mmCIF file of C-alpha atoms in Angstrom:
data_model
loop_
_atom_site.group_PDB
_atom_site.id
_atom_site.type_symbol
_atom_site.label_atom_id
_atom_site.label_comp_id
_atom_site.label_asym_id
_atom_site.label_seq_id
_atom_site.Cartn_x
_atom_site.Cartn_y
_atom_site.Cartn_z
ATOM 1 C CA MET G 277 18.855 9.077 12.868
ATOM 2 C CA SER G 278 16.878 10.300 9.850
ATOM 3 C CA LYS G 279 13.194 11.170 10.097
ATOM 4 C CA THR G 280 12.276 8.042 8.126
ATOM 5 C CA GLN G 281 14.379 5.865 10.443
ATOM 6 C CA GLU G 282 12.582 7.400 13.423
ATOM 7 C CA ARG G 283 9.243 6.500 11.863
ATOM 8 C CA ILE G 284 10.405 2.933 11.175
ATOM 9 C CA LYS G 285 11.495 2.581 14.798
ATOM 10 C CA LYS G 286 8.117 3.808 16.073
ATOM 11 C CA LEU G 287 6.220 1.517 13.709
ATOM 12 C CA GLN G 288 8.329 -1.476 14.734
ATOM 13 C CA GLU G 289 7.475 -0.748 18.363
ATOM 14 C CA TYR G 290 3.784 -0.445 17.500
ATOM 15 C CA TYR G 291 3.690 -3.721 15.558
ATOM 16 C CA ASP G 292 5.570 -5.561 18.314
ATOM 17 C CA LYS G 293 3.280 -4.171 21.018
ATOM 18 C CA ASN G 294 0.074 -4.991 19.108
ATOM 19 C CA GLY G 295 1.170 -8.358 17.706
ATOM 20 C CA LEU G 296 0.803 -7.516 14.021
ATOM 21 C CA ASN G 297 3.883 -9.320 12.691
ATOM 22 C CA ALA G 298 2.887 -12.677 11.175
ATOM 23 C CA ASP G 299 5.715 -14.551 12.900
ATOM 24 C CA ASN G 300 4.586 -13.331 16.342
ATOM 25 C CA PHE G 301 0.916 -12.612 15.811
ATOM 26 C CA PHE G 302 -1.353 -11.950 18.806
ATOM 27 C CA CYS G 303 -3.745 -9.184 17.743
ATOM 28 C CA GLU G 304 -6.330 -8.723 20.514
ATOM 29 C CA SER G 305 -9.108 -8.368 17.925
ATOM 30 C CA PHE G 306 -8.451 -11.626 16.082
ATOM 31 C CA SER G 307 -10.917 -13.713 18.074
ATOM 32 C CA ASP G 308 -13.759 -11.252 17.463
ATOM 33 C CA CYS G 309 -12.908 -10.956 13.765
ATOM 34 C CA SER G 310 -12.817 -14.752 13.431
ATOM 35 C CA LYS G 311 -16.240 -15.037 15.060
ATOM 36 C CA SER G 312 -17.639 -12.512 12.580
ATOM 37 C CA ILE G 313 -16.826 -14.917 9.714
ATOM 38 C CA ASN G 314 -18.870 -17.992 8.820
ATOM 39 C CA LEU G 315 -16.116 -20.509 9.589
ATOM 40 C CA LYS G 316 -17.840 -23.342 7.733
ATOM 41 C CA LYS G 317 -17.345 -21.490 4.472
ATOM 42 C CA PHE G 318 -14.269 -19.412 5.156
ATOM 43 C CA MET G 319 -10.690 -20.108 6.139
ATOM 44 C CA LYS G 320 -7.845 -17.940 7.322
ATOM 45 C CA GLN G 321 -5.423 -17.150 4.512
ATOM 46 C CA PHE G 322 -3.031 -15.179 6.666
ATOM 47 C CA ALA G 323 -2.914 -13.323 9.954
ATOM 48 C CA GLY G 324 -0.700 -10.336 10.551
ATOM 49 C CA ALA G 325 0.376 -7.541 8.246
ATOM 50 C CA THR G 326 2.364 -4.323 8.441
ATOM 51 C CA ALA G 327 3.242 -1.383 6.260
ATOM 52 C CA ALA G 328 6.469 -1.253 4.224
ATOM 53 C CA VAL G 329 8.390 2.008 4.619
ATOM 54 C CA MET G 330 10.961 2.821 1.963
ATOM 55 C CA PRO G 331 14.269 4.528 2.883
ATOM 56 C CA PHE G 332 13.441 7.817 1.121
ATOM 57 C CA TYR G 333 9.858 8.133 2.356
ATOM 58 C CA ASP G 334 10.660 11.533 3.879
ATOM 59 C CA LEU G 335 11.693 13.349 0.752
ATOM 60 C CA GLU G 336 12.129 17.007 -0.104
ATOM 61 C CA PHE G 337 11.896 17.288 -3.876
ATOM 62 C CA GLU G 338 12.159 20.625 -5.656
ATOM 63 C CA GLY G 339 11.668 22.471 -2.380
ATOM 64 C CA LYS G 340 8.499 20.666 -1.279
ATOM 65 C CA GLU G 341 8.074 17.925 1.322
ATOM 66 C CA VAL G 342 6.581 14.796 -0.217
ATOM 67 C CA ARG G 343 5.485 11.809 1.869
ATOM 68 C CA ILE G 344 3.364 9.353 -0.104
ATOM 69 C CA LEU G 345 1.352 6.566 1.541
ATOM 70 C CA ILE G 346 -0.275 4.088 -0.856
ATOM 71 C CA ILE G 347 -3.046 1.921 0.610
ATOM 72 C CA GLY G 348 -4.576 -1.252 -0.785
ATOM 73 C CA LYS G 349 -7.298 -3.465 0.649
ATOM 74 C CA GLU G 350 -5.198 -6.426 1.842
ATOM 75 C CA HIS G 351 -1.888 -8.197 1.238
ATOM 76 C CA GLY G 352 -1.685 -10.828 -1.460
ATOM 77 C CA TYR G 353 -1.679 -14.414 -0.216
ATOM 78 C CA MET G 354 1.502 -16.368 -0.995
ATOM 79 C CA SER G 355 0.868 -20.072 -0.450
ATOM 80 C CA ASN G 356 4.545 -21.054 -0.521
ATOM 81 C CA LEU G 357 5.339 -18.865 2.499
ATOM 82 C CA LYS G 358 5.090 -20.273 6.004
ATOM 83 C CA PHE G 359 2.575 -17.664 7.189
ATOM 84 C CA GLY G 360 0.970 -17.022 3.791
ATOM 85 C CA ILE G 361 2.593 -13.602 3.974
ATOM 86 C CA LEU G 362 6.002 -12.101 4.667
ATOM 87 C CA PRO G 363 6.890 -12.796 8.301
ATOM 88 C CA ASN G 364 7.415 -9.299 9.703
ATOM 89 C CA PHE G 365 7.869 -5.580 9.192
ATOM 90 C CA ILE G 366 11.610 -5.736 8.447
ATOM 91 C CA ALA G 367 11.214 -8.517 5.861
ATOM 92 C CA PHE G 368 8.356 -6.627 4.208
ATOM 93 C CA ASN G 369 10.424 -3.425 3.979
ATOM 94 C CA GLU G 370 13.297 -5.317 2.400
ATOM 95 C CA THR G 371 11.144 -7.204 -0.109
ATOM 96 C CA VAL G 372 9.158 -4.157 -1.254
ATOM 97 C CA LEU G 373 12.362 -2.164 -1.757
ATOM 98 C CA ASN G 374 13.740 -5.068 -3.798
ATOM 99 C CA CYS G 375 10.888 -4.577 -6.296
ATOM 100 C CA ILE G 376 13.259 -2.042 -7.854
ATOM 101 C CA ASN G 377 15.225 -4.989 -9.280
ATOM 102 C CA TRP G 378 12.234 -7.256 -9.997
ATOM 103 C CA LYS G 379 12.180 -8.085 -13.721
ATOM 104 C CA ASN G 380 8.862 -9.977 -13.457
ATOM 105 C CA MET G 381 7.146 -7.334 -11.347
ATOM 106 C CA ASN G 382 3.462 -8.001 -10.685
ATOM 107 C CA ASN G 383 0.731 -5.689 -11.951
ATOM 108 C CA HIS G 384 0.135 -4.016 -8.602
ATOM 109 C CA MET G 385 3.756 -2.938 -8.316
ATOM 110 C CA LYS G 386 3.888 -1.874 -11.982
ATOM 111 C CA GLY G 387 0.950 0.460 -11.439
ATOM 112 C CA THR G 388 2.380 1.753 -8.169
ATOM 113 C CA ARG G 389 5.716 2.447 -9.875
ATOM 114 C CA ASP G 390 3.985 4.298 -12.718
ATOM 115 C CA ILE G 391 2.058 6.491 -10.282
ATOM 116 C CA LEU G 392 5.255 7.445 -8.460
ATOM 117 C CA LYS G 393 7.070 8.116 -11.739
ATOM 118 C CA TYR G 394 4.274 10.446 -12.804
ATOM 119 C CA ILE G 395 4.319 12.296 -9.491
ATOM 120 C CA PHE G 396 8.076 12.910 -9.568
ATOM 121 C CA ASN G 397 8.235 13.168 -13.399
ATOM 122 C CA ILE G 398 11.127 10.714 -13.596
ATOM 123 C CA GLU G 399 11.855 7.464 -15.456
ATOM 124 C CA SER G 400 13.988 5.672 -12.867
ATOM 125 C CA GLU G 401 12.889 2.455 -11.134
ATOM 126 C CA ASN G 402 14.512 3.956 -8.027
ATOM 127 C CA VAL G 403 11.322 5.934 -7.517
ATOM 128 C CA LEU G 404 10.126 2.837 -5.640
ATOM 129 C CA SER G 405 12.371 3.900 -2.754
ATOM 130 C CA ALA G 406 10.295 6.987 -1.945
ATOM 131 C CA TYR G 407 6.916 5.947 -0.511
ATOM 132 C CA THR G 408 5.188 3.702 2.013
ATOM 133 C CA LEU G 409 2.897 0.813 1.127
ATOM 134 C CA SER G 410 0.164 -0.377 3.478
ATOM 135 C CA ASP G 411 -3.271 -2.009 3.524
ATOM 136 C CA VAL G 412 -6.518 -1.606 5.399
ATOM 137 C CA TYR G 413 -6.844 -5.202 6.594
ATOM 138 C CA ARG G 414 -4.287 -7.022 8.750
ATOM 139 C CA CYS G 415 -5.757 -10.492 8.209
ATOM 140 C CA SER G 416 -7.563 -12.208 5.364
ATOM 141 C CA PHE G 417 -10.389 -14.743 5.499
ATOM 142 C CA GLN G 418 -11.010 -16.431 2.149
ATOM 143 C CA LYS G 419 -13.730 -18.724 0.816
ATOM 144 C CA ILE G 420 -12.438 -22.277 0.963
ATOM 145 C CA ASP G 421 -13.268 -23.049 -2.657
ATOM 146 C CA LYS G 422 -11.546 -19.865 -3.856
ATOM 147 C CA PHE G 423 -8.659 -19.559 -1.436
ATOM 148 C CA SER G 424 -6.031 -19.316 -4.180
ATOM 149 C CA LYS G 425 -7.788 -16.275 -5.667
ATOM 150 C CA ILE G 426 -7.220 -13.068 -3.736
ATOM 151 C CA SER G 427 -9.671 -10.878 -5.679
ATOM 152 C CA ASN G 428 -12.716 -11.875 -3.601
ATOM 153 C CA VAL G 429 -11.338 -11.588 -0.082
ATOM 154 C CA ASN G 430 -14.075 -11.420 2.507
ATOM 155 C CA SER G 431 -14.290 -8.717 5.164
ATOM 156 C CA THR G 432 -16.864 -7.879 7.820
ATOM 157 C CA LYS G 433 -17.887 -4.751 9.707
ATOM 158 C CA CYS G 434 -16.085 -6.176 12.720
ATOM 159 C CA MET G 435 -12.841 -6.406 10.704
ATOM 160 C CA LYS G 436 -13.293 -2.880 9.376
ATOM 161 C CA ASP G 437 -13.865 -1.466 12.843
ATOM 162 C CA ASN G 438 -10.874 -3.280 14.331
ATOM 163 C CA CYS G 439 -8.368 -2.800 11.525
ATOM 164 C CA ILE G 440 -8.943 0.912 10.974
ATOM 165 C CA LYS G 441 -7.307 1.716 14.320
ATOM 166 C CA HIS G 442 -4.024 0.210 13.103
ATOM 167 C CA LEU G 443 -4.126 2.225 9.897
ATOM 168 C CA ILE G 444 -4.858 5.387 11.877
ATOM 169 C CA ALA G 445 -1.822 4.655 14.082
ATOM 170 C CA GLU G 446 0.325 4.281 10.970
ATOM 171 C CA ILE G 447 -0.950 7.561 9.534
ATOM 172 C CA LYS G 448 -0.174 9.407 12.762
ATOM 173 C CA ILE G 449 3.383 8.046 12.779
ATOM 174 C CA LEU G 450 4.001 8.478 9.036
ATOM 175 C CA GLU G 451 2.384 11.947 8.686
ATOM 176 C CA PRO G 452 1.797 11.559 4.924
ATOM 177 C CA THR G 453 1.259 14.569 2.709
ATOM 178 C CA LEU G 454 -0.550 12.424 0.113
ATOM 179 C CA ILE G 455 -2.500 9.184 0.617
ATOM 180 C CA ILE G 456 -3.459 7.182 -2.471
ATOM 181 C CA THR G 457 -5.983 4.362 -2.194
ATOM 182 C CA GLN G 458 -6.039 1.681 -4.866
ATOM 183 C CA GLY G 459 -9.320 -0.027 -5.628
ATOM 184 C CA GLU G 460 -13.082 0.357 -5.554
ATOM 185 C CA TRP G 461 -13.249 -0.779 -1.916
ATOM 186 C CA ALA G 462 -12.332 2.758 -0.794
ATOM 187 C CA VAL G 463 -15.366 4.405 -2.410
ATOM 188 C CA GLN G 464 -18.075 1.757 -2.021
ATOM 189 C CA GLY G 465 -21.173 2.623 0.008
ATOM 190 C CA VAL G 466 -22.309 5.702 1.885
ATOM 191 C CA ASN G 467 -20.160 4.777 4.866
ATOM 192 C CA ASN G 468 -17.078 4.279 2.706
ATOM 193 C CA PHE G 469 -13.401 4.438 3.596
ATOM 194 C CA VAL G 470 -13.142 8.193 2.959
ATOM 195 C CA LYS G 471 -15.918 8.888 5.470
ATOM 196 C CA ILE G 472 -14.610 6.316 7.975
ATOM 197 C CA LEU G 473 -11.150 7.854 7.834
ATOM 198 C CA GLY G 474 -12.506 11.363 8.362
ATOM 199 C CA ASP G 475 -14.669 10.214 11.284
ATOM 200 C CA ASN G 476 -11.820 8.345 12.977
ATOM 201 C CA LEU G 477 -9.451 11.287 12.596
ATOM 202 C CA ASP G 478 -12.221 13.686 13.652
ATOM 203 C CA GLN G 479 -11.537 15.815 10.587
ATOM 204 C CA LYS G 480 -13.793 17.581 8.126
ATOM 205 C CA VAL G 481 -13.296 16.241 4.589
ATOM 206 C CA GLU G 482 -13.664 18.369 1.458
ATOM 207 C CA CYS G 483 -13.946 16.892 -2.042
ATOM 208 C CA LEU G 484 -11.710 18.879 -4.394
ATOM 209 C CA LYS G 485 -12.226 17.003 -7.649
ATOM 210 C CA ASN G 486 -13.994 13.937 -9.107
ATOM 211 C CA ASN G 487 -13.353 11.751 -12.126
ATOM 212 C CA SER G 488 -15.790 11.500 -15.062
ATOM 213 C CA ASN G 489 -18.357 9.235 -13.388
ATOM 214 C CA LYS G 490 -17.946 10.834 -9.930
ATOM 215 C CA LYS G 491 -16.831 7.523 -8.406
ATOM 216 C CA TYR G 492 -13.222 8.464 -7.575
ATOM 217 C CA GLY G 493 -12.007 11.766 -6.219
ATOM 218 C CA ILE G 494 -9.469 13.938 -4.421
ATOM 219 C CA TYR G 495 -10.271 14.793 -0.801
ATOM 220 C CA LYS G 496 -8.709 17.414 1.444
ATOM 221 C CA PHE G 497 -8.183 16.484 5.097
ATOM 222 C CA ASN G 498 -6.662 18.784 7.711
ATOM 223 C CA ASP G 499 -3.169 17.316 7.396
ATOM 224 C CA PHE G 500 -3.037 15.559 4.023
ATOM 225 C CA ILE G 501 -4.651 14.993 0.642
ATOM 226 C CA LEU G 502 -6.404 11.699 -0.114
ATOM 227 C CA MET G 503 -6.645 10.507 -3.709
ATOM 228 C CA THR G 504 -8.861 7.512 -4.529
ATOM 229 C CA SER G 505 -8.088 5.587 -7.713
ATOM 230 C CA HIS G 506 -8.610 2.415 -9.722
ATOM 231 C CA HIS G 507 -6.473 -0.586 -8.797
ATOM 232 C CA PRO G 508 -3.907 -1.556 -11.488
ATOM 233 C CA ALA G 509 -4.636 -5.309 -11.178
ATOM 234 C CA ILE G 510 -5.440 -5.521 -14.908
ATOM 235 C CA TYR G 511 -2.413 -3.459 -15.819
ATOM 236 C CA GLY G 512 -2.922 -2.969 -19.572
ATOM 237 C CA HIS G 513 -6.552 -1.876 -19.188
ATOM 238 C CA TRP G 514 -5.613 0.296 -16.216
ATOM 239 C CA LYS G 515 -2.845 2.087 -18.103
ATOM 240 C CA VAL G 516 -4.839 2.668 -21.297
ATOM 241 C CA ASN G 517 -8.302 3.393 -19.908
ATOM 242 C CA LEU G 518 -8.550 3.667 -16.119
ATOM 243 C CA ALA G 519 -5.509 5.733 -15.090
ATOM 244 C CA PRO G 520 -6.255 8.446 -17.710
ATOM 245 C CA ASP G 521 -9.717 8.802 -16.150
ATOM 246 C CA SER G 522 -8.516 9.397 -12.593
ATOM 247 C CA VAL G 523 -4.844 8.960 -11.726
ATOM 248 C CA TRP G 524 -3.116 11.210 -14.249
ATOM 249 C CA PRO G 525 -5.607 14.122 -14.149
ATOM 250 C CA PHE G 526 -5.742 13.932 -10.348
ATOM 251 C CA ILE G 527 -1.952 14.184 -10.085
ATOM 252 C CA ASP G 528 -1.896 17.043 -12.607
ATOM 253 C CA TYR G 529 -4.487 18.858 -10.491
ATOM 254 C CA LEU G 530 -2.451 18.363 -7.310
ATOM 255 C CA LYS G 531 0.628 19.746 -9.037
ATOM 256 C CA GLU G 532 -1.295 22.718 -10.405
ATOM 257 C CA LYS G 533 -2.664 23.517 -6.937
ATOM 258 C CA GLN G 534 0.821 23.153 -5.359
ATOM 259 C CA TYR G 535 -0.044 20.105 -3.257
ATOM 260 C CA LEU G 536 2.766 18.325 -5.129
ATOM 261 C CA PRO G 537 5.954 19.657 -6.735
ATOM 262 C CA ASN G 538 4.896 21.137 -10.070
ATOM 263 C CA ASN G 539 7.769 19.677 -12.065
ATOM 264 C CA ASN G 540 6.042 18.989 -15.388
ATOM 265 C CA ASN G 541 7.947 21.823 -17.044
ATOM 266 C CA THR G 542 11.289 20.306 -16.018
ATOM 267 C CA SER G 543 12.548 17.517 -18.267
ATOM 268 C CA SER G 544 12.093 13.983 -16.916
ATOM 269 C CA LEU G 545 15.762 13.353 -17.738
ATOM 270 C CA LYS G 546 16.888 16.172 -15.448
ATOM 271 C CA ASN G 547 14.536 15.044 -12.671
ATOM 272 C CA THR G 548 15.735 11.466 -13.055
ATOM 273 C CA LYS G 549 19.385 12.467 -12.687
ATOM 274 C CA LEU G 550 18.578 14.479 -9.560
ATOM 275 C CA PHE G 551 16.561 11.644 -8.058
ATOM 276 C CA ASP G 552 19.124 8.940 -8.819
ATOM 277 C CA ALA G 553 21.933 11.061 -7.407
ATOM 278 C CA LEU G 554 19.982 11.209 -4.162
ATOM 279 C CA THR G 555 18.913 7.552 -3.910
ATOM 280 C CA LYS G 556 20.962 5.172 -6.088
ATOM 281 C CA ASP G 557 23.946 4.433 -3.808
ATOM 282 C CA GLU G 558 21.781 3.654 -0.775
ATOM 283 C CA ILE G 559 19.439 1.439 -2.811
ATOM 284 C CA GLU G 560 22.329 -0.562 -4.271
ATOM 285 C CA ARG G 561 23.822 -1.027 -0.818
ATOM 286 C CA ARG G 562 20.557 -2.395 0.571
ATOM 287 C CA THR G 563 19.603 -4.661 -2.333
ATOM 288 C CA LYS G 564 22.892 -5.970 -3.754
ATOM 289 C CA ASP G 565 22.696 -9.359 -1.983
ATOM 290 C CA LEU G 566 18.932 -9.887 -2.214
ATOM 291 C CA PRO G 567 17.498 -12.622 -4.506
ATOM 292 C CA SER G 568 14.861 -11.820 -7.110
ATOM 293 C CA ASN G 569 11.344 -11.404 -5.727
ATOM 294 C CA ASP G 570 10.235 -14.145 -8.124
ATOM 295 C CA TRP G 571 10.655 -16.610 -5.249
ATOM 296 C CA LEU G 572 7.540 -15.106 -3.641
ATOM 297 C CA ARG G 573 5.276 -16.490 -6.356
ATOM 298 C CA LYS G 574 6.592 -20.053 -6.454
ATOM 299 C CA ASN G 575 3.888 -22.425 -7.734
ATOM 300 C CA ILE G 576 2.733 -25.241 -5.460
ATOM 301 C CA SER G 577 0.784 -28.386 -6.277
ATOM 302 C CA LYS G 578 -2.905 -28.888 -5.543
ATOM 303 C CA ALA G 579 -1.939 -31.617 -3.078
ATOM 304 C CA GLU G 580 0.104 -29.061 -1.153
ATOM 305 C CA GLN G 581 -2.739 -26.550 -1.360
ATOM 306 C CA LEU G 582 -5.110 -29.011 0.322
ATOM 307 C CA LYS G 583 -2.802 -29.189 3.340
ATOM 308 C CA ILE G 584 -3.847 -25.680 4.346
ATOM 309 C CA LYS G 585 -6.019 -26.070 7.401
ATOM 310 C CA GLU G 586 -9.321 -24.407 8.122
ATOM 311 C CA ILE G 587 -9.734 -22.354 11.288
ATOM 312 C CA LYS G 588 -11.001 -24.492 14.134
#
């Protein structure tokens, strides 16, 4: 069993034990989190969420171990799915890997792909097989009048306190070398995600570098590097203006300081051939019979939308 397979097995056991799969959800904190929301104005969009671990998460590239964990705020709500979200850990792994073949890839995945390409200095879509994707929140409570819009998802201190323990468990199992957060949520407030993570891991955190307005930065923990960055939701603006202000210079810095393989002097063509030789056959085997991920974003009528029930 490979190291990545061992991690997947441990995560599956953790999700089963703590009831975090949507199709068998029984998180012990759900009642408290629900009570922390004003239920007259908010409804549950989905309950239950896991990470998605790609088959080449544990990767040695150019002599350096690279384990990349990318963290967003919450999963996107998909109203055509039974649970509003993919049903479980295995389905999520499969669907995220299948983004490699997704012609109509959403903006989040486009930005994630571009970050990974820049890190490995390759041009292949197969780079999406070499990371783990997760989120801070395991459930989402949305304003009733805006439930189809996932950009204003509500969260409370109670949710933050309860959900962070699951993320910490994932980090301990995954042992990332680099964590990348996507979005302003990670840097908002004095008691922001960077501080919360350091406190919960009981680790001293050192800021290594900031972007131009000092909002985003690179932080050194005992066991990994944390890089905060803009979310690529508005992909064109992100690629032209936001990523050049934080993502690209941060990655260049990490390569220069040997936290990442410093492969910028090797041609992207050579790196791509090496990477594809390592990953392509396994990816094709796992995805050859999977349908396009376009089915996830199937449009539904307003009449169907109104059938979604509020929390009692």
